[in-house]
JSON list of C-alpha atoms in Angstrom, two decimals:
[
{"chain": "A", "resi": 1, "resn": "MET", "atom": "CA", "xyz": [-13.61, -5.55, -0.44]},
{"chain": "A", "resi": 2, "resn": "PHE", "atom": "CA", "xyz": [-10.43, -6.15, 1.53]},
{"chain": "A", "resi": 3, "resn": "THR", "atom": "CA", "xyz": [-9.80, -5.97, 5.29]},
{"chain": "A", "resi": 4, "resn": "PHE", "atom": "CA", "xyz": [-6.74, -4.28, 6.76]},
{"chain": "A", "resi": 5, "resn": "TYR", "atom": "CA", "xyz": [-5.67, -6.16, 9.87]},
{"chain": "A", "resi": 6, "resn": "LYS", "atom": "CA", "xyz": [-4.77, -4.25, 13.02]},
{"chain": "A", "resi": 7, "resn": "ASN", "atom": "CA", "xyz": [-1.26, -4.19, 14.46]},
{"chain": "A", "resi": 8, "resn": "SER", "atom": "CA", "xyz": [-0.12, -6.94, 16.77]},
{"chain": "A", "resi": 9, "resn": "GLN", "atom": "CA", "xyz": [-0.90, -6.59, 20.48]},
{"chain": "A", "resi": 10, "resn": "LYS", "atom": "CA", "xyz": [2.52, -7.94, 21.44]},
{"chain": "A", "resi": 11, "resn": "GLY", "atom": "CA", "xyz": [4.31, -4.59, 21.21]},
{"chain": "A", "resi": 12, "resn": "GLN", "atom": "CA", "xyz": [1.65, -2.83, 23.27]},
{"chain": "A", "resi": 13, "resn": "ASP", "atom": "CA", "xyz": [1.89, -5.43, 26.06]},
{"chain": "A", "resi": 14, "resn": "LEU", "atom": "CA", "xyz": [5.66, -4.90, 26.20]},
{"chain": "A", "resi": 15, "resn": "VAL", "atom": "CA", "xyz": [5.22, -1.14, 26.53]},
{"chain": "A", "resi": 16, "resn": "GLU", "atom": "CA", "xyz": [2.68, -1.53, 29.34]},
{"chain": "A", "resi": 17, "resn": "TYR", "atom": "CA", "xyz": [4.99, -3.86, 31.26]},
{"chain": "A", "resi": 18, "resn": "ALA", "atom": "CA", "xyz": [7.93, -1.48, 30.85]},
{"chain": "A", "resi": 19, "resn": "LEU", "atom": "CA", "xyz": [5.79, 1.44, 32.00]},
{"chain": "A", "resi": 20, "resn": "MET", "atom": "CA", "xyz": [4.67, -0.35, 35.17]},
{"chain": "A", "resi": 21, "resn": "LEU", "atom": "CA", "xyz": [8.25, -1.34, 35.99]},
{"chain": "A", "resi": 22, "resn": "ALA", "atom": "CA", "xyz": [9.48, 2.20, 35.39]},
{"chain": "A", "resi": 23, "resn": "ILE", "atom": "CA", "xyz": [6.86, 3.67, 37.75]},
{"chain": "A", "resi": 24, "resn": "ILE", "atom": "CA", "xyz": [7.83, 1.27, 40.55]},
{"chain": "A", "resi": 25, "resn": "ILE", "atom": "CA", "xyz": [11.54, 2.01, 40.11]},
{"chain": "A", "resi": 26, "resn": "GLY", "atom": "CA", "xyz": [10.90, 5.76, 39.89]},
{"chain": "A", "resi": 27, "resn": "ILE", "atom": "CA", "xyz": [8.91, 5.86, 43.13]},
{"chain": "A", "resi": 28, "resn": "GLY", "atom": "CA", "xyz": [11.55, 3.81, 44.89]},
{"chain": "A", "resi": 29, "resn": "TRP", "atom": "CA", "xyz": [14.34, 6.04, 43.71]},
{"chain": "A", "resi": 30, "resn": "GLY", "atom": "CA", "xyz": [12.41, 9.15, 44.77]},
{"chain": "A", "resi": 31, "resn": "ILE", "atom": "CA", "xyz": [12.04, 7.83, 48.30]},
{"chain": "A", "resi": 32, "resn": "TYR", "atom": "CA", "xyz": [15.67, 6.65, 48.47]},
{"chain": "A", "resi": 33, "resn": "SER", "atom": "CA", "xyz": [17.16, 9.88, 47.16]},
{"chain": "A", "resi": 34, "resn": "GLN", "atom": "CA", "xyz": [14.67, 12.09, 49.02]},
{"chain": "A", "resi": 35, "resn": "THR", "atom": "CA", "xyz": [14.23, 14.22, 45.92]},
{"chain": "A", "resi": 36, "resn": "GLY", "atom": "CA", "xyz": [10.47, 13.81, 46.02]},
{"chain": "A", "resi": 37, "resn": "VAL", "atom": "CA", "xyz": [8.14, 11.12, 44.81]},
{"chain": "A", "resi": 38, "resn": "ALA", "atom": "CA", "xyz": [6.13, 13.58, 42.69]},
{"chain": "A", "resi": 39, "resn": "ASP", "atom": "CA", "xyz": [9.16, 14.68, 40.67]},
{"chain": "A", "resi": 40, "resn": "SER", "atom": "CA", "xyz": [10.22, 11.06, 40.15]},
{"chain": "A", "resi": 41, "resn": "ILE", "atom": "CA", "xyz": [6.78, 10.05, 38.87]},
{"chain": "A", "resi": 42, "resn": "LYS", "atom": "CA", "xyz": [6.76, 13.08, 36.55]},
{"chain": "A", "resi": 43, "resn": "ASN", "atom": "CA", "xyz": [10.11, 12.07, 35.09]},
{"chain": "A", "resi": 44, "resn": "VAL", "atom": "CA", "xyz": [8.96, 8.48, 34.71]},
{"chain": "A", "resi": 45, "resn": "PHE", "atom": "CA", "xyz": [5.90, 9.45, 32.71]},
{"chain": "A", "resi": 46, "resn": "GLY", "atom": "CA", "xyz": [8.01, 11.75, 30.54]},
{"chain": "A", "resi": 47, "resn": "ASN", "atom": "CA", "xyz": [10.36, 8.88, 29.74]},
{"chain": "A", "resi": 48, "resn": "ALA", "atom": "CA", "xyz": [7.44, 6.49, 29.28]},
{"chain": "A", "resi": 49, "resn": "SER", "atom": "CA", "xyz": [5.93, 8.78, 26.66]},
{"chain": "A", "resi": 50, "resn": "SER", "atom": "CA", "xyz": [9.14, 8.65, 24.68]},
{"chain": "A", "resi": 51, "resn": "LEU", "atom": "CA", "xyz": [9.26, 4.88, 25.11]},
{"chain": "A", "resi": 52, "resn": "MET", "atom": "CA", "xyz": [5.74, 4.44, 23.78]},
{"chain": "A", "resi": 53, "resn": "GLU", "atom": "CA", "xyz": [6.46, 6.60, 20.73]},
{"chain": "A", "resi": 54, "resn": "THR", "atom": "CA", "xyz": [9.51, 4.48, 19.94]},
{"chain": "A", "resi": 55, "resn": "ALA", "atom": "CA", "xyz": [7.54, 1.27, 20.39]},
{"chain": "A", "resi": 56, "resn": "LYS", "atom": "CA", "xyz": [4.78, 2.60, 18.16]},
{"chain": "A", "resi": 57, "resn": "LYS", "atom": "CA", "xyz": [7.28, 3.08, 15.33]},
{"chain": "A", "resi": 58, "resn": "ASN", "atom": "CA", "xyz": [8.91, -0.31, 15.75]},
{"chain": "A", "resi": 59, "resn": "THR", "atom": "CA", "xyz": [5.90, -2.64, 16.12]},
{"chain": "A", "resi": 60, "resn": "GLY", "atom": "CA", "xyz": [3.16, -3.67, 13.75]},
{"chain": "A", "resi": 61, "resn": "THR", "atom": "CA", "xyz": [4.93, -2.59, 10.55]},
{"chain": "A", "resi": 62, "resn": "PHE", "atom": "CA", "xyz": [3.22, -3.96, 7.45]},
{"chain": "A", "resi": 63, "resn": "ASP", "atom": "CA", "xyz": [5.12, -6.78, 5.69]},
{"chain": "A", "resi": 64, "resn": "MET", "atom": "CA", "xyz": [4.77, -6.75, 1.90]},
{"chain": "A", "resi": 65, "resn": "LYS", "atom": "CA", "xyz": [6.63, -10.01, 1.19]},
{"chain": "A", "resi": 66, "resn": "PRO", "atom": "CA", "xyz": [3.71, -12.42, 1.92]},
{"chain": "A", "resi": 67, "resn": "VAL", "atom": "CA", "xyz": [1.45, -10.33, -0.32]},
{"chain": "A", "resi": 68, "resn": "LEU", "atom": "CA", "xyz": [3.89, -10.42, -3.25]},
{"chain": "A", "resi": 69, "resn": "ASP", "atom": "CA", "xyz": [4.53, -14.13, -2.74]},
{"chain": "A", "resi": 70, "resn": "ARG", "atom": "CA", "xyz": [0.80, -14.83, -2.85]},
{"chain": "A", "resi": 71, "resn": "ILE", "atom": "CA", "xyz": [0.24, -12.70, -5.96]},
{"chain": "A", "resi": 72, "resn": "LYS", "atom": "CA", "xyz": [3.11, -14.46, -7.75]},
{"chain": "A", "resi": 73, "resn": "GLU", "atom": "CA", "xyz": [1.63, -17.82, -6.75]},
{"chain": "A", "resi": 74, "resn": "ILE", "atom": "CA", "xyz": [-1.78, -16.86, -8.15]},
{"chain": "A", "resi": 75, "resn": "GLN", "atom": "CA", "xyz": [-0.32, -15.37, -11.31]},
{"chain": "A", "resi": 76, "resn": "THR", "atom": "CA", "xyz": [1.91, -18.33, -12.14]},
{"chain": "A", "resi": 77, "resn": "GLY", "atom": "CA", "xyz": [-1.07, -20.67, -12.34]},
{"chain": "A", "resi": 78, "resn": "TYR", "atom": "CA", "xyz": [-3.56, -18.20, -13.77]},
{"chain": "A", "resi": 79, "resn": "PRO", "atom": "CA", "xyz": [-5.42, -19.67, -16.80]},
{"chain": "A", "resi": 80, "resn": "GLY", "atom": "CA", "xyz": [-6.49, -16.35, -18.28]},
{"chain": "A", "resi": 81, "resn": "HIS", "atom": "CA", "xyz": [-10.25, -16.94, -18.25]},
{"chain": "A", "resi": 82, "resn": "GLY", "atom": "CA", "xyz": [-10.46, -16.48, -22.02]},
{"chain": "A", "resi": 83, "resn": "TYR", "atom": "CA", "xyz": [-8.79, -13.06, -22.14]},
{"chain": "A", "resi": 84, "resn": "GLY", "atom": "CA", "xyz": [-5.28, -14.26, -22.96]},
{"chain": "A", "resi": 85, "resn": "ILE", "atom": "CA", "xyz": [-4.12, -12.82, -19.64]},
{"chain": "A", "resi": 86, "resn": "ASP", "atom": "CA", "xyz": [-1.56, -15.18, -18.19]},
{"chain": "A", "resi": 87, "resn": "TYR", "atom": "CA", "xyz": [1.85, -15.25, -16.48]},
{"chain": "A", "resi": 88, "resn": "GLY", "atom": "CA", "xyz": [3.66, -14.68, -19.79]},
{"chain": "A", "resi": 89, "resn": "ARG", "atom": "CA", "xyz": [1.82, -11.42, -20.45]},
{"chain": "A", "resi": 90, "resn": "GLY", "atom": "CA", "xyz": [3.85, -9.81, -17.69]},
{"chain": "A", "resi": 91, "resn": "LEU", "atom": "CA", "xyz": [1.12, -8.29, -15.57]},
{"chain": "A", "resi": 92, "resn": "ILE", "atom": "CA", "xyz": [-2.06, -9.21, -13.75]},
{"chain": "A", "resi": 93, "resn": "GLN", "atom": "CA", "xyz": [-4.91, -7.15, -12.24]},
{"chain": "A", "resi": 94, "resn": "SER", "atom": "CA", "xyz": [-7.32, -7.99, -9.45]},
{"chain": "A", "resi": 95, "resn": "GLY", "atom": "CA", "xyz": [-10.26, -7.33, -11.76]},
{"chain": "A", "resi": 96, "resn": "TRP", "atom": "CA", "xyz": [-9.20, -10.25, -13.95]},
{"chain": "A", "resi": 97, "resn": "LEU", "atom": "CA", "xyz": [-9.46, -12.76, -11.10]},
{"chain": "A", "resi": 98, "resn": "THR", "atom": "CA", "xyz": [-12.28, -14.91, -9.83]},
{"chain": "A", "resi": 99, "resn": "ASN", "atom": "CA", "xyz": [-13.90, -13.77, -6.58]},
{"chain": "A", "resi": 100, "resn": "GLY", "atom": "CA", "xyz": [-11.99, -16.39, -4.59]},
{"chain": "A", "resi": 101, "resn": "ASP", "atom": "CA", "xyz": [-8.60, -15.07, -5.67]},
{"chain": "A", "resi": 102, "resn": "GLU", "atom": "CA", "xyz": [-9.65, -11.43, -5.60]},
{"chain": "A", "resi": 103, "resn": "GLU", "atom": "CA", "xyz": [-10.71, -11.65, -1.96]},
{"chain": "A", "resi": 104, "resn": "ASP", "atom": "CA", "xyz": [-7.64, -13.66, -0.88]},
{"chain": "A", "resi": 105, "resn": "SER", "atom": "CA", "xyz": [-6.96, -13.04, 2.84]},
{"chain": "A", "resi": 106, "resn": "THR", "atom": "CA", "xyz": [-3.20, -12.55, 2.42]},
{"chain": "A", "resi": 107, "resn": "ILE", "atom": "CA", "xyz": [-3.57, -9.95, -0.32]},
{"chain": "A", "resi": 108, "resn": "GLY", "atom": "CA", "xyz": [-6.45, -8.46, 1.67]},
{"chain": "A", "resi": 109, "resn": "LYS", "atom": "CA", "xyz": [-4.06, -7.28, 4.39]},
{"chain": "A", "resi": 110, "resn": "LEU", "atom": "CA", "xyz": [-2.94, -4.60, 1.95]},
{"chain": "A", "resi": 111, "resn": "GLY", "atom": "CA", "xyz": [-6.33, -2.91, 2.26]},
{"chain": "A", "resi": 112, "resn": "ALA", "atom": "CA", "xyz": [-6.53, -2.55, -1.53]},
{"chain": "A", "resi": 113, "resn": "THR", "atom": "CA", "xyz": [-9.70, -2.32, -3.59]},
{"chain": "A", "resi": 114, "resn": "MET", "atom": "CA", "xyz": [-7.82, -2.81, -6.85]},
{"chain": "A", "resi": 115, "resn": "TRP", "atom": "CA", "xyz": [-4.23, -3.72, -7.74]},
{"chain": "A", "resi": 116, "resn": "THR", "atom": "CA", "xyz": [-1.95, -4.42, -10.71]},
{"chain": "A", "resi": 117, "resn": "PHE", "atom": "CA", "xyz": [1.25, -6.47, -10.49]},
{"chain": "A", "resi": 118, "resn": "TYR", "atom": "CA", "xyz": [4.01, -6.42, -13.11]},
{"chain": "A", "resi": 119, "resn": "ASN", "atom": "CA", "xyz": [6.15, -9.57, -13.07]},
{"chain": "A", "resi": 120, "resn": "GLY", "atom": "CA", "xyz": [8.50, -8.70, -15.93]},
{"chain": "A", "resi": 121, "resn": "GLU", "atom": "CA", "xyz": [8.01, -12.06, -17.67]},
{"chain": "A", "resi": 122, "resn": "ASN", "atom": "CA", "xyz": [6.75, -10.70, -20.99]},
{"chain": "A", "resi": 123, "resn": "LYS", "atom": "CA", "xyz": [9.84, -11.13, -23.17]},
{"chain": "A", "resi": 124, "resn": "GLY", "atom": "CA", "xyz": [8.17, -9.31, -26.05]},
{"chain": "A", "resi": 125, "resn": "LYS", "atom": "CA", "xyz": [7.67, -6.17, -23.95]},
{"chain": "A", "resi": 126, "resn": "PRO", "atom": "CA", "xyz": [11.07, -5.29, -22.40]},
{"chain": "A", "resi": 127, "resn": "GLY", "atom": "CA", "xyz": [9.72, -1.94, -21.19]},
{"chain": "A", "resi": 128, "resn": "LEU", "atom": "CA", "xyz": [7.42, -3.55, -18.62]},
{"chain": "A", "resi": 129, "resn": "GLU", "atom": "CA", "xyz": [8.50, -3.38, -14.98]},
{"chain": "A", "resi": 130, "resn": "SER", "atom": "CA", "xyz": [9.47, -6.43, -12.91]},
{"chain": "A", "resi": 131, "resn": "GLY", "atom": "CA", "xyz": [8.30, -7.20, -9.38]},
{"chain": "A", "resi": 132, "resn": "VAL", "atom": "CA", "xyz": [6.32, -3.96, -9.00]},
{"chain": "A", "resi": 133, "resn": "LEU", "atom": "CA", "xyz": [2.90, -3.69, -7.38]},
{"chain": "A", "resi": 134, "resn": "TYR", "atom": "CA", "xyz": [0.39, -0.84, -7.79]},
{"chain": "A", "resi": 135, "resn": "TRP", "atom": "CA", "xyz": [-2.76, -0.49, -5.73]},
{"chain": "A", "resi": 136, "resn": "THR", "atom": "CA", "xyz": [-5.51, 1.86, -4.63]},
{"chain": "A", "resi": 137, "resn": "THR", "atom": "CA", "xyz": [-7.64, 1.90, -1.49]},
{"chain": "A", "resi": 138, "resn": "GLU", "atom": "CA", "xyz": [-10.26, 4.09, -3.17]},
{"chain": "A", "resi": 139, "resn": "ASP", "atom": "CA", "xyz": [-13.37, 2.96, -5.05]},
{"chain": "A", "resi": 140, "resn": "LEU", "atom": "CA", "xyz": [-11.72, 3.60, -8.40]},
{"chain": "A", "resi": 141, "resn": "ASP", "atom": "CA", "xyz": [-14.00, 1.19, -10.21]},
{"chain": "A", "resi": 142, "resn": "SER", "atom": "CA", "xyz": [-17.07, 3.31, -9.51]},
{"chain": "A", "resi": 143, "resn": "VAL", "atom": "CA", "xyz": [-15.62, 6.42, -11.16]},
{"chain": "A", "resi": 144, "resn": "THR", "atom": "CA", "xyz": [-16.25, 7.36, -14.79]},
{"chain": "A", "resi": 145, "resn": "LEU", "atom": "CA", "xyz": [-12.99, 8.53, -16.36]},
{"chain": "A", "resi": 146, "resn": "LYS", "atom": "CA", "xyz": [-12.48, 10.12, -19.77]},
{"chain": "A", "resi": 147, "resn": "LYS", "atom": "CA", "xyz": [-10.10, 8.96, -22.47]},
{"chain": "A", "resi": 148, "resn": "ASP", "atom": "CA", "xyz": [-7.15, 11.28, -23.07]},
{"chain": "A", "resi": 149, "resn": "ALA", "atom": "CA", "xyz": [-7.40, 13.26, -26.29]},
{"chain": "A", "resi": 150, "resn": "ASN", "atom": "CA", "xyz": [-3.80, 12.29, -27.20]},
{"chain": "A", "resi": 151, "resn": "ASP", "atom": "CA", "xyz": [-4.53, 8.58, -26.83]},
{"chain": "A", "resi": 152, "resn": "LYS", "atom": "CA", "xyz": [-4.38, 6.80, -30.19]},
{"chain": "A", "resi": 153, "resn": "GLY", "atom": "CA", "xyz": [-6.23, 3.68, -29.11]},
{"chain": "A", "resi": 154, "resn": "SER", "atom": "CA", "xyz": [-4.54, 2.22, -26.02]},
{"chain": "A", "resi": 155, "resn": "GLY", "atom": "CA", "xyz": [-7.17, 3.56, -23.64]},
{"chain": "A", "resi": 156, "resn": "TRP", "atom": "CA", "xyz": [-5.55, 5.60, -20.89]},
{"chain": "A", "resi": 157, "resn": "SER", "atom": "CA", "xyz": [-7.31, 8.27, -18.84]},
{"chain": "A", "resi": 158, "resn": "LYS", "atom": "CA", "xyz": [-7.25, 12.01, -19.22]},
{"chain": "A", "resi": 159, "resn": "GLU", "atom": "CA", "xyz": [-7.37, 12.33, -15.43]},
{"chain": "A", "resi": 160, "resn": "THR", "atom": "CA", "xyz": [-4.46, 11.80, -13.04]},
{"chain": "A", "resi": 161, "resn": "VAL", "atom": "CA", "xyz": [-5.06, 9.34, -10.21]},
{"chain": "A", "resi": 162, "resn": "LEU", "atom": "CA", "xyz": [-3.34, 9.22, -6.82]},
{"chain": "A", "resi": 163, "resn": "SER", "atom": "CA", "xyz": [-2.28, 5.69, -5.79]},
{"chain": "A", "resi": 164, "resn": "TYR", "atom": "CA", "xyz": [0.41, 3.50, -4.20]},
{"chain": "A", "resi": 165, "resn": "ARG", "atom": "CA", "xyz": [3.43, 1.73, -5.69]},
{"chain": "A", "resi": 166, "resn": "TYR", "atom": "CA", "xyz": [5.88, -0.81, -4.25]},
{"chain": "A", "resi": 167, "resn": "ASP", "atom": "CA", "xyz": [9.17, -2.20, -5.43]},
{"chain": "A", "resi": 168, "resn": "LYS", "atom": "CA", "xyz": [12.02, -3.73, -3.44]},
{"chain": "A", "resi": 169, "resn": "LYS", "atom": "CA", "xyz": [14.53, -0.97, -4.22]},
{"chain": "A", "resi": 170, "resn": "ASN", "atom": "CA", "xyz": [12.41, 2.11, -3.44]},
{"chain": "A", "resi": 171, "resn": "GLY", "atom": "CA", "xyz": [9.93, 0.68, -0.94]},
{"chain": "A", "resi": 172, "resn": "TYR", "atom": "CA", "xyz": [6.45, 2.19, -0.67]},
{"chain": "A", "resi": 173, "resn": "SER", "atom": "CA", "xyz": [5.70, 5.17, -2.91]},
{"chain": "A", "resi": 174, "resn": "VAL", "atom": "CA", "xyz": [2.80, 7.56, -3.38]},
{"chain": "A", "resi": 175, "resn": "ILE", "atom": "CA", "xyz": [2.38, 8.37, -7.06]},
{"chain": "A", "resi": 176, "resn": "GLU", "atom": "CA", "xyz": [0.35, 10.35, -9.57]},
{"chain": "A", "resi": 177, "resn": "ASN", "atom": "CA", "xyz": [-0.41, 8.44, -12.77]},
{"chain": "A", "resi": 178, "resn": "ARG", "atom": "CA", "xyz": [-2.94, 7.83, -15.53]},
{"chain": "A", "resi": 179, "resn": "VAL", "atom": "CA", "xyz": [-4.99, 4.63, -15.44]},
{"chain": "A", "resi": 180, "resn": "TRP", "atom": "CA", "xyz": [-6.12, 2.14, -18.08]},
{"chain": "A", "resi": 181, "resn": "LEU", "atom": "CA", "xyz": [-9.78, 2.23, -19.09]},
{"chain": "A", "resi": 182, "resn": "ASN", "atom": "CA", "xyz": [-12.11, -0.67, -19.93]},
{"chain": "A", "resi": 183, "resn": "GLN", "atom": "CA", "xyz": [-10.02, -3.56, -18.60]},
{"chain": "A", "resi": 184, "resn": "PRO", "atom": "CA", "xyz": [-12.04, -6.80, -19.02]},
{"chain": "A", "resi": 185, "resn": "GLY", "atom": "CA", "xyz": [-12.70, -8.65, -15.76]},
{"chain": "A", "resi": 186, "resn": "SER", "atom": "CA", "xyz": [-13.57, -12.27, -15.01]},
{"chain": "A", "resi": 187, "resn": "ASP", "atom": "CA", "xyz": [-17.08, -11.02, -14.19]},
{"chain": "A", "resi": 188, "resn": "GLY", "atom": "CA", "xyz": [-17.60, -10.03, -17.82]},
{"chain": "A", "resi": 189, "resn": "LYS", "atom": "CA", "xyz": [-17.56, -6.32, -16.99]},
{"chain": "A", "resi": 190, "resn": "ASN", "atom": "CA", "xyz": [-15.00, -3.62, -17.79]},
{"chain": "A", "resi": 191, "resn": "HIS", "atom": "CA", "xyz": [-12.92, -2.03, -15.04]},
{"chain": "A", "resi": 192, "resn": "ASN", "atom": "CA", "xyz": [-10.43, 0.78, -14.53]},
{"chain": "A", "resi": 193, "resn": "GLY", "atom": "CA", "xyz": [-6.89, -0.57, -14.05]},
{"chain": "A", "resi": 194, "resn": "LEU", "atom": "CA", "xyz": [-3.69, 0.89, -12.61]},
{"chain": "A", "resi": 195, "resn": "ALA", "atom": "CA", "xyz": [-0.83, 1.30, -15.10]},
{"chain": "A", "resi": 196, "resn": "GLN", "atom": "CA", "xyz": [2.90, 1.16, -14.48]},
{"chain": "A", "resi": 197, "resn": "LEU", "atom": "CA", "xyz": [4.76, 4.37, -13.64]},
{"chain": "A", "resi": 198, "resn": "PRO", "atom": "CA", "xyz": [7.01, 4.58, -16.75]},
{"chain": "A", "resi": 199, "resn": "TYR", "atom": "CA", "xyz": [5.85, 5.28, -20.29]},
{"chain": "A", "resi": 200, "resn": "GLU", "atom": "CA", "xyz": [3.65, 2.41, -21.48]},
{"chain": "A", "resi": 201, "resn": "TYR", "atom": "CA", "xyz": [1.77, 1.98, -24.79]},
{"chain": "A", "resi": 202, "resn": "GLY", "atom": "CA", "xyz": [1.79, 5.76, -25.28]},
{"chain": "A", "resi": 203, "resn": "LYS", "atom": "CA", "xyz": [0.71, 6.55, -21.72]},
{"chain": "A", "resi": 204, "resn": "PRO", "atom": "CA", "xyz": [2.77, 9.45, -20.27]},
{"chain": "A", "resi": 205, "resn": "LYS", "atom": "CA", "xyz": [5.19, 8.74, -17.46]},
{"chain": "A", "resi": 206, "resn": "GLY", "atom": "CA", "xyz": [3.73, 9.12, -13.96]},
{"chain": "A", "resi": 207, "resn": "ASN", "atom": "CA", "xyz": [5.13, 11.13, -11.06]},
{"chain": "A", "resi": 208, "resn": "VAL", "atom": "CA", "xyz": [6.49, 9.92, -7.70]},
{"chain": "A", "resi": 209, "resn": "LEU", "atom": "CA", "xyz": [5.47, 12.24, -4.86]},
{"chain": "A", "resi": 210, "resn": "GLY", "atom": "CA", "xyz": [7.59, 10.40, -2.30]},
{"chain": "A", "resi": 211, "resn": "SER", "atom": "CA", "xyz": [9.03, 7.02, -1.31]},
{"chain": "A", "resi": 212, "resn": "TYR", "atom": "CA", "xyz": [9.04, 5.53, 2.20]},
{"chain": "A", "resi": 213, "resn": "SER", "atom": "CA", "xyz": [10.43, 2.55, 4.08]},
{"chain": "A", "resi": 214, "resn": "THR", "atom": "CA", "xyz": [7.04, 1.54, 5.57]},
{"chain": "A", "resi": 215, "resn": "TYR", "atom": "CA", "xyz": [3.47, 1.35, 4.35]},
{"chain": "A", "resi": 216, "resn": "GLU", "atom": "CA", "xyz": [2.37, 3.36, 7.37]},
{"chain": "A", "resi": 217, "resn": "GLU", "atom": "CA", "xyz": [4.55, 6.31, 6.33]},
{"chain": "A", "resi": 218, "resn": "ALA", "atom": "CA", "xyz": [3.23, 6.10, 2.78]},
{"chain": "A", "resi": 219, "resn": "GLN", "atom": "CA", "xyz": [-0.35, 6.13, 4.06]},
{"chain": "A", "resi": 220, "resn": "GLU", "atom": "CA", "xyz": [0.28, 9.37, 5.93]},
{"chain": "A", "resi": 221, "resn": "ALA", "atom": "CA", "xyz": [1.87, 10.91, 2.83]},
{"chain": "A", "resi": 222, "resn": "TYR", "atom": "CA", "xyz": [-1.11, 9.78, 0.75]},
{"chain": "A", "resi": 223, "resn": "LYS", "atom": "CA", "xyz": [-3.51, 11.48, 3.15]},
{"chain": "A", "resi": 224, "resn": "LYS", "atom": "CA", "xyz": [-1.54, 14.72, 2.89]},
{"chain": "A", "resi": 225, "resn": "ALA", "atom": "CA", "xyz": [-1.40, 14.60, -0.90]},
{"chain": "A", "resi": 226, "resn": "LYS", "atom": "CA", "xyz": [-5.14, 13.99, -1.04]},
{"chain": "A", "resi": 227, "resn": "ALA", "atom": "CA", "xyz": [-5.78, 16.87, 1.36]},
{"chain": "A", "resi": 228, "resn": "ASP", "atom": "CA", "xyz": [-3.63, 19.14, -0.83]},
{"chain": "A", "resi": 229, "resn": "HIS", "atom": "CA", "xyz": [-6.11, 18.44, -3.64]},
{"chain": "A", "resi": 230, "resn": "GLU", "atom": "CA", "xyz": [-9.16, 19.31, -1.52]},
{"chain": "A", "resi": 231, "resn": "GLY", "atom": "CA", "xyz": [-9.79, 15.70, -0.58]},
{"chain": "A", "resi": 232, "resn": "GLN", "atom": "CA", "xyz": [-9.73, 14.43, -4.15]},
{"chain": "A", "resi": 233, "resn": "TYR", "atom": "CA", "xyz": [-7.62, 11.50, -5.39]},
{"chain": "A", "resi": 234, "resn": "ILE", "atom": "CA", "xyz": [-8.56, 12.12, -9.03]},
{"chain": "A", "resi": 235, "resn": "TYR", "atom": "CA", "xyz": [-7.65, 15.44, -10.64]}
]
């Protein structure tokens, strides 16, 4: 549904320029010092490798702020589409939106197939989080999940689902959590929806597997966690 945009080319161009300059300087120094051109070139490429690794870490890092700003903008003016789901409820899910909002290009950079944002504006529910985004890049909506036997009517899953979480304090996290079942969408169909990490309407508290300063680090951790469960994100 969404498209994840590739990293900027600017950092790569800088690395290539630095590499070319380093080779020229290295060859010149080898001739001048008579230590051998071959050794100088070898040292240059060794240093260049380190330079490229550093550049790789420092360029193209995903920026969450535009995504959160856009979600807040959508949520503030959201009419609810007959479900009573508005800014004052305190949360919004992608499944509740019209196609135009759901496929928004700014939010699409996240690479999410489904997301839930808690804005903390529901004064009647002080336990809801504020400024926290949950999302999955899996096809969660196509999976049939079972209702937990301990659920007394709220509708949370028996299964644990691997997903992402973001808040300003902790950054990007990989979490294990239950999900909400049968969330009504603007398309008139029911959808699975990501719940907040803490206890909510009887749903057990989720588990944080790790928190990271960049989305890229979280993605690697997600892959490892999924591999640890034999390639499954639901268990």
